[in-house]
Amino acid sequence: MTRRLTASTLALALAGAPLLAQEDMVTRDRVGPADAENALTFRLTAYDLYSSDPATSAAFEELFVDFIEDNPGWRIDTQLQTGNLSQEQARMIEQAQAGRGPDCAMVDSAQLATYKAAGILSPMNEYFTEEEIADFFPYVRDGITDEDGNMLAVWWFTDLRVLYRNTEVVPEAPQTWDDLQAAALATVEQGYEGILFNGARGEGTTFDWLANYWALGGELVDEAGEPVFYEGENRELFLQAVRYYESLVDSGAAPARVTSIATYDDMLAAAAASTTAMFVGGNWMYAQLQTTLPEEEAAKWEASELPGPTAEQRATGTGGWTIAALTDDPEKVRMCAGIAKLYLGPGNAFQGLLPTQASLYDEYDTYAGPEFEVFSAALENGRARPGVAIYPEISNQIQILLGEVMSGAAEPEAALDAAAEAVEAAYARQ
Amino acid sequence: MIARAARRRTATPPPAGGGPVPARPLPWLLPVLLFVGLFYLWPIVDALRLAFTDASLLDRDAAFSTEAIGAMLGSPALGTVLRNTAIFTLGSVVGQILLGLAIALLVVRGERNGLRGMLVMRTLVLAAWVIPGIANGIIWQMLFSEAPFGAINSALRLAGLPPVAWLSDPGNAMMSAIIATVWQGTAYSMILLYAALRSIDDTLYEAAAVDAATPWERFRFITLPELRGALLVNAILIVIMTLNTFDVIISLTGGGPGRATEVLALFTYNTVFYNFDLAGGSVLSILLMAISLALAALVAAFLPRAGRR
């Protein structure tokens, strides 16, 4: 009896050993052996390795453990970023400039220009072949390289804004702004809230709305990076796009509460509660709808390209995240590039995020779904936010402006004048 | 010799209420001075220094300049932000003091009458205080949600009342931010005033009862005068805390819609983290500190002095 128990305990211990070993290899602040000779600090968001979804965290743990086994003598000291994006990213710049920043970090693509301007990123060219660099989408390649052709980050996934609709209520995808307004009003008559989009203070508001301005042909900054959205032809286009949002609220096609919506979770909640039949959301929300809603309800939801002023004038904002090296140590830059490659290929495929290299769409079965056809078609009209340090303030002023106009606190012209004055003052001080 | 020593002793009597003062107090005070200087004064001095530079988060090389002061104080948005700050501070401070006083009176009265559950009531009120500001904002955002399934509006509909645009209407959004702040801050006032109420001599109320004073007269002529010091200290502390509030607002409204709820602390935060303008943020921080000190000094002027009530 005792011998059988001892044998069973031993067998259990042997079977569980790899599991325990892996568990020890990945902790809340480290990947790899604690006594490793070399250490790389990596600041990441909480959506993959430390995801609250056990399947996601397990998949990334496996990727990271394989990576560390391929790089003996190394460990990765992980640092979690907070959810407060702008503060976190600004703090990281300051720390890097003071020599206290992480060696490798995830940087929001919208903030990458600020990092480039601060001169704290190390080139990663030698860890990527010329073919691999050429495989990046053109707007991605432009975003991550400097004038000298240095690749300063790996933009590992992109995203875009699309229109989601409940096809039982809105069978045909609206193609123009007028189509959208008419369809939204029709849903209101059926007891729905109308079209939902971000309209509160937050980057989502600017990003959702910018697609409309870009579809008209407007530009936020000129080639020198100087703000121009309030001048000349851009001014008229800007006001036209603002009035479009204003008319959605004034006509009742969108509820007044859009000025208090700051996250896409609000739209998801409304879809789950069946209080809306249309909303503007990110491509990643397609998977969220499938997992949040009952199967038969989820099947009713489809994504389509954002409507434009005319069916031919379309645009959508593209974002995503990058991984960049903030160290001068070549070995650490190599490790950072290696981590970026984990995310770029298998990491994206697992999470269903949109890769930034064309070849990856053929390489993984994940991208065979019909929704990816819609996303890839919409990406044809994709626009990235301008890579200039003044962009965060432009975005801030657009959020203020839209909130004031949609809540009736200001007229579009006056709100634009105030935004222009604020942006000009901030630009002069940069 | 003995007589001289005795004269010296009588010539420098020790201060009332304390032991003998050391001949050289500086070495004894030095640790405290160093601690205070390092952790409290140095950041203020550094903010003051940065305010007179063109420092940016993007560029560590800063030169002396008064440009930031002119730019920040001349900012067209500053007027709106200061107005918002005044409304938010006034509403929050008045709300917290009145509610805190009301609950403290209720608890003391309940305890005097041997009512059960007073400890639970105190604990319940305190529970709101320990919730972090960000979480408080998120909780109230869910309660104020204007979606058809929003908690408060659903209750209003059940009662046959029309829903309220709590967060999307610029006027109501400020009121909502004040409600969220008052809900959280009331506990602090309640505890301060509860302690002060407990220290009022019962014989005063007994004498008033003999004189057949009404409850209002007891409150007006005994409780309020006895609480004056505590109320003013409470007001000073709440004014300073409220002026520095931005966590509740950033998670509840983000300062919107538009700029409807953007207070000075949030404006400062945005200046640093959107504009990367460290010098501008420092100017606004100094302005915030100056306003806090001025208001605190104003309230402190009404504090009862020793020997004068």
XYZ file of C-alpha atoms in Angstrom:
739
model
C 0.000 0.000 0.000
C 2.748 2.364 1.064
C 4.856 1.384 -1.931
C 1.883 1.945 -4.284
C 1.262 5.376 -2.754
C 4.921 6.316 -3.076
C 4.959 5.189 -6.711
C 1.794 7.154 -7.457
C 3.189 10.262 -5.801
C 6.392 9.931 -7.805
C 4.484 9.446 -11.062
C 2.336 12.488 -10.304
C 5.387 14.543 -9.473
C 7.112 13.515 -12.694
C 4.015 14.258 -14.772
C 3.535 17.642 -13.127
C 7.176 18.633 -13.259
C 7.128 20.262 -16.709
C 3.987 22.141 -15.763
C 5.539 23.398 -12.555
C 8.731 24.232 -14.394
C 6.807 26.300 -16.947
C 4.872 27.957 -14.160
C 8.165 28.902 -12.533
C 9.496 30.159 -15.867
C 6.656 32.699 -16.134
C 5.762 34.784 -13.095
C 3.971 38.119 -12.728
C 7.235 39.977 -13.258
C 9.551 37.609 -15.053
C 9.948 35.144 -17.901
C 12.889 32.763 -17.655
C 15.084 31.573 -14.812
C 15.427 34.038 -11.953
C 19.212 33.515 -11.815
C 19.810 34.091 -15.547
C 23.010 35.891 -16.429
C 21.366 38.535 -18.650
C 18.150 40.423 -18.086
C 15.971 42.449 -20.454
C 13.207 44.679 -19.105
C 10.038 44.560 -21.209
C 7.063 46.835 -20.554
C 3.881 45.382 -21.966
C 0.121 45.816 -21.812
C -2.141 43.386 -19.975
C -3.832 41.847 -22.991
C -1.570 38.914 -23.895
C 0.990 37.317 -21.558
C -0.916 38.585 -18.541
C -4.361 38.491 -20.102
C -7.289 37.768 -17.819
C -8.351 35.210 -20.422
C -6.616 31.949 -19.368
C -6.388 30.621 -22.954
C -4.656 33.785 -24.181
C -2.189 33.945 -21.300
C -1.417 30.216 -21.680
C -0.728 30.604 -25.416
C 1.633 33.532 -24.815
C 3.336 31.764 -21.921
C 4.172 28.934 -24.295
C 5.521 31.372 -26.902
C 7.648 33.167 -24.339
C 8.996 29.992 -22.748
C 10.014 28.653 -26.181
C 11.685 31.977 -26.898
C 13.636 32.005 -23.646
C 14.709 28.394 -24.220
C 16.062 29.471 -27.602
C 18.010 32.219 -25.831
C 19.760 30.532 -22.901
C 21.269 32.784 -20.268
C 18.496 35.356 -20.630
C 15.460 36.286 -18.610
C 12.833 38.920 -19.337
C 11.821 41.182 -16.461
C 8.261 42.138 -17.317
C 6.638 45.419 -16.314
C 2.899 45.917 -16.788
C 1.647 49.187 -18.249
C -1.320 50.846 -16.565
C -4.581 51.397 -18.425
C -3.986 55.151 -18.485
C -2.463 55.261 -21.929
C -1.390 58.865 -22.380
C 0.126 59.103 -18.915
C 1.881 55.759 -19.224
C 3.397 56.572 -22.603
C 4.520 60.051 -21.565
C 6.059 58.692 -18.377
C 7.987 56.092 -20.373
C 9.545 58.794 -22.565
C 10.669 60.702 -19.502
C 12.098 57.568 -17.901
C 13.936 56.596 -21.099
C 15.456 60.070 -21.363
C 16.648 59.814 -17.772
C 18.142 56.372 -18.474
C 15.565 54.612 -16.291
C 13.257 53.345 -19.029
C 12.626 49.735 -20.009
C 14.920 48.076 -22.569
C 11.984 47.075 -24.731
C 8.396 48.301 -24.657
C 5.031 48.290 -26.327
C 4.323 51.735 -27.752
C 0.963 52.864 -29.091
C 1.307 53.523 -32.830
C -0.290 56.941 -32.305
C 2.503 57.852 -29.871
C 5.369 56.416 -31.918
C 6.138 59.748 -33.562
C 6.689 61.319 -30.166
C 9.145 58.574 -29.284
C 10.927 59.034 -32.606
C 11.139 62.777 -32.024
C 12.599 62.190 -28.566
C 15.414 60.160 -30.151
C 15.199 57.287 -27.696
C 14.591 54.351 -30.073
C 17.274 52.022 -31.433
C 17.143 50.718 -35.025
C 16.183 47.078 -35.523
C 17.055 46.718 -39.236
C 19.746 44.104 -38.793
C 17.279 41.670 -37.219
C 14.878 41.791 -40.182
C 15.593 40.909 -43.801
C 14.896 43.447 -46.527
C 12.024 41.226 -47.705
C 10.506 41.193 -44.235
C 10.655 44.991 -44.050
C 9.202 45.336 -47.547
C 6.357 43.026 -46.522
C 4.963 45.632 -44.082
C 1.973 47.652 -45.399
C 3.227 50.973 -46.815
C 1.612 53.161 -44.123
C 3.126 50.894 -41.470
C 6.579 51.065 -43.048
C 6.343 54.860 -43.211
C 5.353 54.985 -39.550
C 8.178 52.864 -38.204
C 11.110 54.164 -40.266
C 12.934 57.471 -40.042
C 14.369 59.620 -42.858
C 17.560 57.521 -42.901
C 15.643 54.282 -43.400
C 16.168 53.065 -39.829
C 13.402 50.760 -38.681
C 12.759 52.094 -35.184
C 9.937 49.793 -34.103
C 7.918 46.770 -35.109
C 4.283 47.684 -35.715
C 2.982 44.248 -34.848
C -0.747 44.614 -35.353
C -3.073 47.132 -36.871
C -6.762 47.807 -36.349
C -9.453 49.758 -38.098
C -12.901 51.198 -37.547
C -15.920 49.649 -39.218
C -19.695 49.931 -39.010
C -21.425 47.114 -37.167
C -25.123 46.480 -37.781
C -27.768 44.010 -36.780
C -28.756 42.661 -40.198
C -32.204 41.700 -38.948
C -32.936 45.400 -38.358
C -30.654 46.960 -40.992
C -30.323 44.404 -43.807
C -28.268 46.545 -46.201
C -24.991 48.142 -45.235
C -25.286 51.962 -45.477
C -22.847 53.317 -48.035
C -23.142 57.066 -47.504
C -23.678 59.459 -44.605
C -27.261 60.024 -45.776
C -27.858 56.259 -45.959
C -26.570 55.892 -42.431
C -28.740 58.675 -41.043
C -31.849 57.275 -42.740
C -31.095 53.735 -41.520
C -30.429 54.958 -37.972
C -33.702 56.925 -37.911
C -35.530 53.814 -39.109
C -34.066 51.839 -36.184
C -35.163 54.595 -33.774
C -38.724 54.170 -35.040
C -38.421 50.496 -34.129
C -37.456 51.390 -30.567
C -33.664 51.279 -30.850
C -31.254 54.006 -29.752
C -29.959 54.747 -33.223
C -26.303 54.772 -34.245
C -23.738 54.771 -31.426
C -20.168 56.039 -31.561
C -17.610 57.506 -29.164
C -18.306 61.189 -28.436
C -16.846 61.790 -24.962
C -13.326 62.913 -23.994
C -11.100 60.101 -25.216
C -8.961 59.100 -28.163
C -11.730 56.848 -29.505
C -13.875 59.913 -30.223
C -11.239 61.535 -32.415
C -10.334 58.322 -34.126
C -13.944 57.327 -34.958
C -14.677 60.781 -36.334
C -11.416 61.335 -38.258
C -12.489 58.733 -40.827
C -15.225 61.137 -41.939
C -12.818 64.047 -42.269
C -10.279 61.952 -44.148
C -13.000 60.610 -46.463
C -13.631 64.205 -47.527
C -9.935 64.602 -48.285
C -9.030 66.707 -45.244
C -5.573 66.785 -43.676
C -4.683 67.443 -40.046
C -1.085 68.534 -40.671
C 0.958 69.499 -43.706
C 4.108 67.764 -44.918
C 6.203 69.701 -42.429
C 3.985 68.462 -39.610
C 2.381 71.844 -38.987
C -1.333 71.777 -38.041
C -3.491 72.901 -40.984
C -6.943 71.483 -40.274
C -8.379 74.905 -39.510
C -7.077 76.677 -42.627
C -8.176 77.069 -46.231
C -9.990 74.154 -47.829
C -9.302 71.915 -44.833
C -11.389 74.234 -42.660
C -14.469 73.752 -44.830
C -13.978 69.985 -44.966
C -13.462 69.880 -41.217
C -16.672 71.811 -40.568
C -18.543 69.574 -43.015
C -17.494 66.469 -41.066
C -18.357 68.117 -37.732
C -21.806 69.115 -39.024
C -22.388 65.496 -40.081
C -21.977 64.344 -36.462
C -24.032 67.293 -35.262
C -26.869 66.410 -37.625
C -26.841 62.771 -36.461
C -27.522 63.935 -32.901
C -29.879 66.797 -33.814
C -32.003 64.556 -36.033
C -32.216 61.853 -33.359
C -30.368 59.343 -35.547
C -27.814 59.180 -32.709
C -28.787 59.612 -29.041
C -27.509 62.669 -27.161
C -25.710 60.273 -24.838
C -22.969 59.694 -27.397
C -21.197 62.651 -25.772
C -20.784 60.455 -22.693
C -19.544 57.360 -24.539
C -15.776 57.002 -24.159
C -15.161 53.292 -24.650
C -16.153 50.629 -27.138
C -17.397 48.541 -24.203
C -20.470 50.790 -24.071
C -21.325 49.825 -27.635
C -20.798 46.150 -26.882
C -23.078 46.427 -23.855
C -25.773 48.100 -25.972
C -25.491 45.386 -28.626
C -25.725 42.690 -25.944
C -28.784 44.393 -24.459
C -30.309 44.765 -27.958
C -30.804 48.496 -27.440
C -28.887 49.459 -30.564
C -28.799 48.049 -34.058
C -25.755 49.994 -35.340
C -22.487 51.244 -33.958
C -19.013 52.316 -35.022
C -16.410 49.984 -33.552
C -13.002 48.428 -33.978
C -12.393 45.288 -36.021
C -11.549 43.335 -32.826
C -15.141 43.770 -31.693
C -16.310 41.194 -34.228
C -14.779 38.435 -32.095
C -16.122 40.067 -28.936
C -19.647 40.049 -30.369
C -19.293 36.358 -31.172
C -18.218 35.503 -27.626
C -20.535 37.925 -25.791
C -23.813 37.324 -27.590
C -25.722 34.040 -27.865
C -24.830 32.257 -31.095
C -28.066 33.076 -32.946
C -27.859 36.743 -31.894
C -24.179 37.029 -32.806
C -24.937 35.642 -36.264
C -27.155 38.677 -36.961
C -24.240 41.119 -36.604
C -22.114 42.036 -39.592
C -19.325 44.511 -40.209
C -19.061 46.816 -43.203
C -16.871 49.682 -44.306
C -17.642 53.042 -42.700
C -20.003 55.117 -44.889
C -18.539 58.166 -46.618
C -19.988 61.456 -47.827
C -20.468 59.573 -51.100
C -20.114 55.847 -51.750
C -16.790 56.520 -53.467
C -15.268 58.663 -50.708
C -14.235 56.309 -47.936
C -11.656 56.222 -45.199
C -11.043 54.461 -41.923
C -8.633 55.117 -39.105
C -5.954 52.508 -38.566
C -4.151 52.122 -35.290
C -2.429 49.321 -33.465
C 0.640 48.818 -31.321
C 4.365 48.663 -31.859
C 7.268 47.130 -29.973
C 10.400 49.244 -29.773
C 13.862 49.000 -28.242
C 14.769 51.813 -25.856
C 18.270 50.528 -25.155
C 21.582 50.954 -26.968
C 22.819 47.471 -26.040
C 22.839 45.481 -29.349
C 22.152 42.182 -27.587
C 19.105 43.636 -25.877
C 17.899 45.147 -29.164
C 18.213 41.656 -30.691
C 16.125 40.184 -27.865
C 13.554 42.944 -28.274
C 13.285 42.248 -32.009
C 12.834 38.558 -31.184
C 9.951 39.345 -28.826
C 8.374 41.551 -31.501
C 8.466 38.635 -33.939
C 6.564 36.484 -31.426
C 3.748 38.997 -31.474
C 3.928 39.717 -35.198
C 3.203 36.160 -36.359
C 1.911 33.505 -33.935
C 0.730 36.026 -31.325
C -1.478 37.843 -33.838
C -2.775 34.587 -35.288
C -3.823 33.370 -31.859
C -5.624 36.599 -30.941
C -7.114 37.181 -34.394
C -5.534 40.633 -34.571
C -4.728 42.128 -37.959
C -1.052 41.622 -38.879
C 0.841 44.410 -40.576
C 2.632 42.170 -43.085
C 0.666 41.051 -46.137
C 2.171 37.541 -46.233
C 0.870 36.653 -42.765
C -2.748 36.746 -43.982
C -1.962 33.750 -46.226
C 0.256 32.026 -43.697
C -2.352 31.546 -40.935
C -5.805 29.925 -41.182
C -7.128 32.444 -38.645
C -7.530 34.961 -41.455
C -9.741 32.787 -43.638
C -13.052 34.083 -42.135
C -15.423 36.318 -44.190
C -14.991 39.197 -41.738
C -11.328 39.444 -42.708
C -12.385 40.059 -46.314
C -14.336 43.089 -45.091
C -11.415 44.252 -42.960
C -8.812 43.812 -45.677
C -11.050 45.650 -48.181
C -11.534 48.505 -45.704
C -7.794 48.627 -45.069
C -7.408 49.748 -48.689
C -8.785 53.087 -47.476
C -6.900 52.951 -44.184
C -5.316 56.104 -42.780
C -2.917 56.288 -39.868
C -2.896 59.243 -37.522
C -0.150 61.719 -38.364
C 3.181 60.851 -36.830
C 3.802 64.212 -35.193
C 4.235 65.213 -31.572
C 1.391 67.747 -31.786
C -1.144 64.998 -32.610
C -2.171 64.248 -28.973
C -3.140 67.909 -28.499
C -4.968 68.025 -31.863
C -6.884 64.945 -30.731
C -7.628 66.534 -27.357
C -9.030 69.649 -29.048
C -11.132 67.606 -31.474
C -12.668 65.744 -28.509
C -13.511 69.052 -26.814
C -14.869 70.512 -30.050
C -17.112 67.529 -30.866
C -18.428 67.375 -27.295
C -19.318 71.056 -27.326
C -20.979 70.930 -30.743
C -22.970 67.745 -30.144
C -24.135 68.889 -26.705
C -25.218 72.226 -28.183
C -22.727 74.232 -26.099
C -21.020 75.756 -29.160
C -21.458 76.284 -32.888
C -19.038 74.362 -35.140
C -17.283 77.522 -36.383
C -16.675 78.968 -32.925
C -15.565 75.590 -31.570
C -13.118 75.189 -34.456
C -11.689 78.668 -33.867
C -11.112 77.827 -30.198
C -9.473 74.503 -31.112
C -7.244 76.212 -33.683
C -6.095 78.795 -31.143
C -5.273 76.109 -28.567
C -3.418 73.902 -31.057
C -1.432 76.832 -32.449
C -0.394 77.864 -28.926
C 0.642 74.305 -28.045
C 2.513 73.877 -31.333
C 4.418 77.102 -30.771
C 5.584 75.790 -27.414
C 6.786 72.400 -28.685
C 25.974 81.574 43.495
C 22.846 79.737 44.556
C 20.974 82.985 44.612
C 22.161 83.835 41.058
C 21.080 80.430 39.808
C 17.726 80.871 41.450
C 17.358 84.304 39.795
C 18.244 82.856 36.430
C 15.656 80.125 36.890
C 12.944 82.565 37.754
C 13.988 84.880 34.915
C 13.424 82.207 32.214
C 10.462 80.131 33.245
C 9.705 77.095 31.057
C 6.854 77.647 28.613
C 3.430 76.700 29.849
C 2.333 73.202 28.951
C 5.762 71.901 27.921
C 9.038 70.673 29.349
C 12.283 72.623 29.312
C 13.398 73.796 25.867
C 16.901 72.642 24.911
C 19.439 75.424 24.628
C 20.149 74.474 20.991
C 16.950 73.095 19.384
C 18.349 72.869 15.841
C 20.015 69.430 16.122
C 16.752 68.042 17.486
C 14.685 69.606 14.747
C 17.092 68.778 11.941
C 15.712 65.295 11.098
C 12.192 66.687 10.836
C 13.342 69.678 8.805
C 15.265 67.400 6.445
C 12.297 65.068 6.051
C 9.852 67.902 5.413
C 12.286 69.658 3.105
C 13.056 66.558 1.087
C 9.570 65.182 0.664
C 7.380 68.301 0.748
C 9.338 71.426 -0.026
C 11.679 70.076 -2.684
C 8.887 69.108 -5.136
C 7.342 72.553 -4.693
C 10.669 74.287 -5.270
C 11.256 72.076 -8.316
C 7.816 72.899 -9.737
C 8.572 76.580 -9.190
C 11.911 76.173 -10.976
C 10.293 74.333 -13.906
C 7.634 77.048 -14.208
C 10.420 79.477 -15.143
C 11.795 77.255 -17.916
C 10.674 75.899 -21.280
C 10.884 72.289 -20.001
C 9.111 69.618 -22.021
C 8.688 65.899 -21.510
C 10.220 65.447 -24.964
C 13.353 67.448 -24.341
C 15.343 67.317 -21.142
C 17.398 70.409 -21.976
C 15.445 73.268 -20.447
C 16.381 76.936 -20.613
C 15.230 79.803 -18.421
C 12.068 81.384 -19.803
C 8.951 83.139 -18.603
C 7.068 82.125 -21.743
C 5.191 79.283 -20.039
C 3.785 81.654 -17.428
C 2.449 84.003 -20.102
C 1.105 81.142 -22.240
C -0.704 79.410 -19.402
C -2.136 82.487 -17.712
C -3.164 83.855 -21.120
C -4.769 80.607 -22.270
C -8.350 81.211 -23.482
C -9.416 77.948 -21.828
C -8.204 79.019 -18.377
C -11.290 81.165 -17.654
C -13.671 78.260 -18.310
C -11.471 75.901 -16.324
C -11.308 78.254 -13.319
C -15.083 78.767 -13.427
C -15.584 74.986 -13.509
C -13.130 74.610 -10.617
C -14.988 77.226 -8.544
C -18.395 75.590 -9.131
C -17.054 72.104 -8.519
C -15.205 73.100 -5.330
C -18.054 75.155 -3.900
C -20.676 72.487 -4.637
C -18.515 69.646 -3.352
C -17.364 71.417 -0.177
C -20.828 72.654 0.802
C -22.332 69.242 0.027
C -19.707 67.327 1.989
C -19.942 69.590 5.046
C -23.746 69.662 5.168
C -24.156 65.922 4.596
C -21.259 65.071 6.910
C -22.759 67.263 9.646
C -26.227 65.786 9.150
C -24.950 62.208 9.413
C -22.690 63.023 12.385
C -25.641 64.635 14.220
C -27.778 61.611 13.434
C -25.152 59.171 14.694
C -24.436 61.125 17.906
C -28.131 61.511 18.588
C -28.666 57.812 17.926
C -25.827 56.886 20.287
C -27.119 59.175 23.023
C -30.511 57.483 22.761
C -28.928 54.014 22.772
C -30.135 53.265 19.242
C -28.662 50.072 17.786
C -26.822 50.028 14.467
C -24.958 53.330 14.790
C -21.581 51.621 14.429
C -22.799 49.915 11.259
C -23.997 53.266 9.932
C -20.601 54.891 10.583
C -18.856 51.982 8.908
C -21.166 52.118 5.894
C -20.475 55.815 5.367
C -16.738 55.220 5.764
C -16.830 52.461 3.137
C -17.346 55.094 0.438
C -14.280 56.974 1.627
C -11.876 54.055 1.197
C -12.883 53.513 -2.428
C -10.223 54.939 -4.780
C -11.280 57.993 -6.765
C -10.942 56.231 -10.127
C -13.175 53.381 -8.945
C -15.637 55.916 -7.547
C -15.855 57.580 -10.958
C -16.428 54.261 -12.695
C -19.140 53.250 -10.196
C -21.008 56.508 -10.735
C -20.506 56.311 -14.479
C -22.431 53.036 -14.437
C -25.109 54.510 -12.178
C -25.479 57.656 -14.303
C -25.383 55.743 -17.593
C -27.921 57.167 -20.011
C -28.265 53.887 -21.870
C -31.771 52.403 -21.677
C -30.375 50.021 -19.068
C -28.652 52.738 -16.936
C -29.270 52.153 -13.214
C -30.627 55.522 -12.010
C -32.565 56.298 -15.174
C -34.154 52.838 -15.084
C -35.294 53.531 -11.518
C -36.669 56.903 -12.605
C -38.587 55.268 -15.434
C -40.041 52.711 -13.026
C -41.224 55.603 -10.880
C -42.856 57.178 -13.921
C -40.302 59.986 -14.113
C -38.440 61.069 -17.258
C -34.780 60.008 -17.597
C -32.082 62.602 -16.909
C -29.112 63.394 -19.170
C -26.682 62.995 -16.270
C -23.443 63.031 -18.237
C -24.218 64.203 -21.775
C -25.753 67.555 -20.800
C -22.991 70.066 -19.927
C -24.953 71.516 -16.992
C -25.940 68.182 -15.514
C -22.468 66.691 -15.987
C -20.996 69.109 -13.432
C -23.801 68.282 -11.003
C -23.075 64.556 -11.499
C -19.375 65.081 -10.816
C -20.253 66.976 -7.611
C -22.634 64.196 -6.484
C -19.930 61.548 -7.014
C -17.387 63.621 -5.080
C -19.796 64.406 -2.239
C -20.745 60.736 -1.961
C -17.132 59.811 -1.450
C -15.984 62.759 0.658
C -18.887 62.974 3.103
C -17.363 60.278 5.324
C -14.311 62.428 6.008
C -16.462 65.349 7.181
C -18.668 63.029 9.153
C -15.746 61.575 11.128
C -14.216 64.986 11.894
C -17.526 66.470 12.974
C -18.555 63.337 14.849
C -15.412 63.610 16.980
C -16.097 67.306 17.583
C -19.730 66.644 18.487
C -18.708 63.974 20.989
C -16.437 66.440 22.744
C -19.193 68.977 23.448
C -19.929 69.100 27.163
C -23.295 67.440 27.887
C -23.982 69.886 30.699
C -24.527 72.593 28.068
C -27.429 70.628 26.614
C -28.715 69.818 30.120
C -28.741 73.526 30.969
C -30.529 74.271 27.698
C -33.128 71.628 28.522
C -33.707 73.288 31.903
C -34.253 76.570 30.015
C -36.757 74.734 27.734
C -34.720 75.432 24.594
C -36.127 73.974 21.360
C -34.003 71.529 19.299
C -33.279 74.285 16.776
C -32.196 76.652 19.557
C -29.884 73.967 20.991
C -28.354 73.458 17.550
C -28.108 77.173 16.781
C -26.769 78.393 20.137
C -24.797 75.391 21.458
C -23.853 72.907 18.714
C -22.871 75.336 15.951
C -20.730 77.665 18.110
C -19.009 74.661 19.708
C -18.357 73.156 16.277
C -17.005 76.356 14.748
C -13.361 75.346 14.965
C -13.965 71.826 13.654
C -16.145 73.119 10.816
C -13.492 75.578 9.696
C -10.648 73.047 9.879
C -12.865 70.619 8.006
C -13.575 73.276 5.364
C -9.863 74.024 4.886
C -8.965 70.374 4.407
C -11.880 69.647 2.067
C -11.215 72.743 -0.028
C -7.621 71.624 -0.587
C -8.597 68.021 -1.314
C -11.384 69.045 -3.693
C -9.199 71.496 -5.583
C -6.759 68.654 -6.211
C -9.467 66.223 -7.333
C -9.135 64.905 -10.828
C -9.331 61.107 -10.517
C -13.117 61.020 -10.064
C -13.632 63.410 -12.971
C -11.242 61.726 -15.380
C -13.007 58.393 -14.955
C -16.535 59.824 -14.806
C -16.594 62.413 -17.594
C -12.972 62.855 -18.709
C -13.652 66.592 -18.355
C -16.450 66.573 -20.928
C -18.738 66.938 -22.653
C -16.485 69.495 -24.296
C -14.849 71.250 -21.356
C -17.946 71.215 -19.146
C -16.272 69.424 -16.225
C -12.595 70.180 -16.859
C -11.236 71.489 -13.546
C -7.805 72.998 -12.915
C -6.216 69.749 -11.693
C -7.375 67.907 -14.830
C -6.329 70.797 -17.086
C -2.863 70.601 -15.511
C -2.749 66.863 -16.101
C -3.792 67.299 -19.752
C -1.196 70.027 -20.268
C 1.586 67.698 -19.159
C 0.402 64.430 -20.659
C -1.199 65.640 -23.933
C 1.025 68.603 -24.686
C 4.099 67.148 -22.937
C 4.409 70.695 -21.574
C 6.216 70.266 -18.268
C 6.797 74.001 -17.795
C 3.130 74.837 -18.506
C 1.981 72.087 -16.156
C 4.276 73.443 -13.456
C 2.819 76.948 -13.868
C -0.687 75.528 -13.449
C 0.440 73.473 -10.424
C 1.793 76.582 -8.761
C -1.462 78.386 -9.586
C -3.411 75.514 -8.017
C -1.239 75.666 -4.923
C -1.628 79.447 -4.683
C -5.415 79.168 -4.889
C -5.412 76.405 -2.255
C -3.233 78.446 0.100
C -5.295 81.615 -0.404
C -8.572 79.822 0.285
C -7.077 78.000 3.269
C -5.763 81.281 4.680
C -9.147 82.917 4.157
C -10.956 80.175 6.056
C -8.223 80.028 8.719
C -8.774 83.737 9.429
C -12.114 82.789 10.953
C -10.622 80.109 13.210
C -11.096 80.763 16.933
C -7.876 81.979 18.536
C -6.631 80.935 21.982
C -8.431 83.025 24.614
C -10.995 84.241 22.088
C -14.050 82.302 21.031
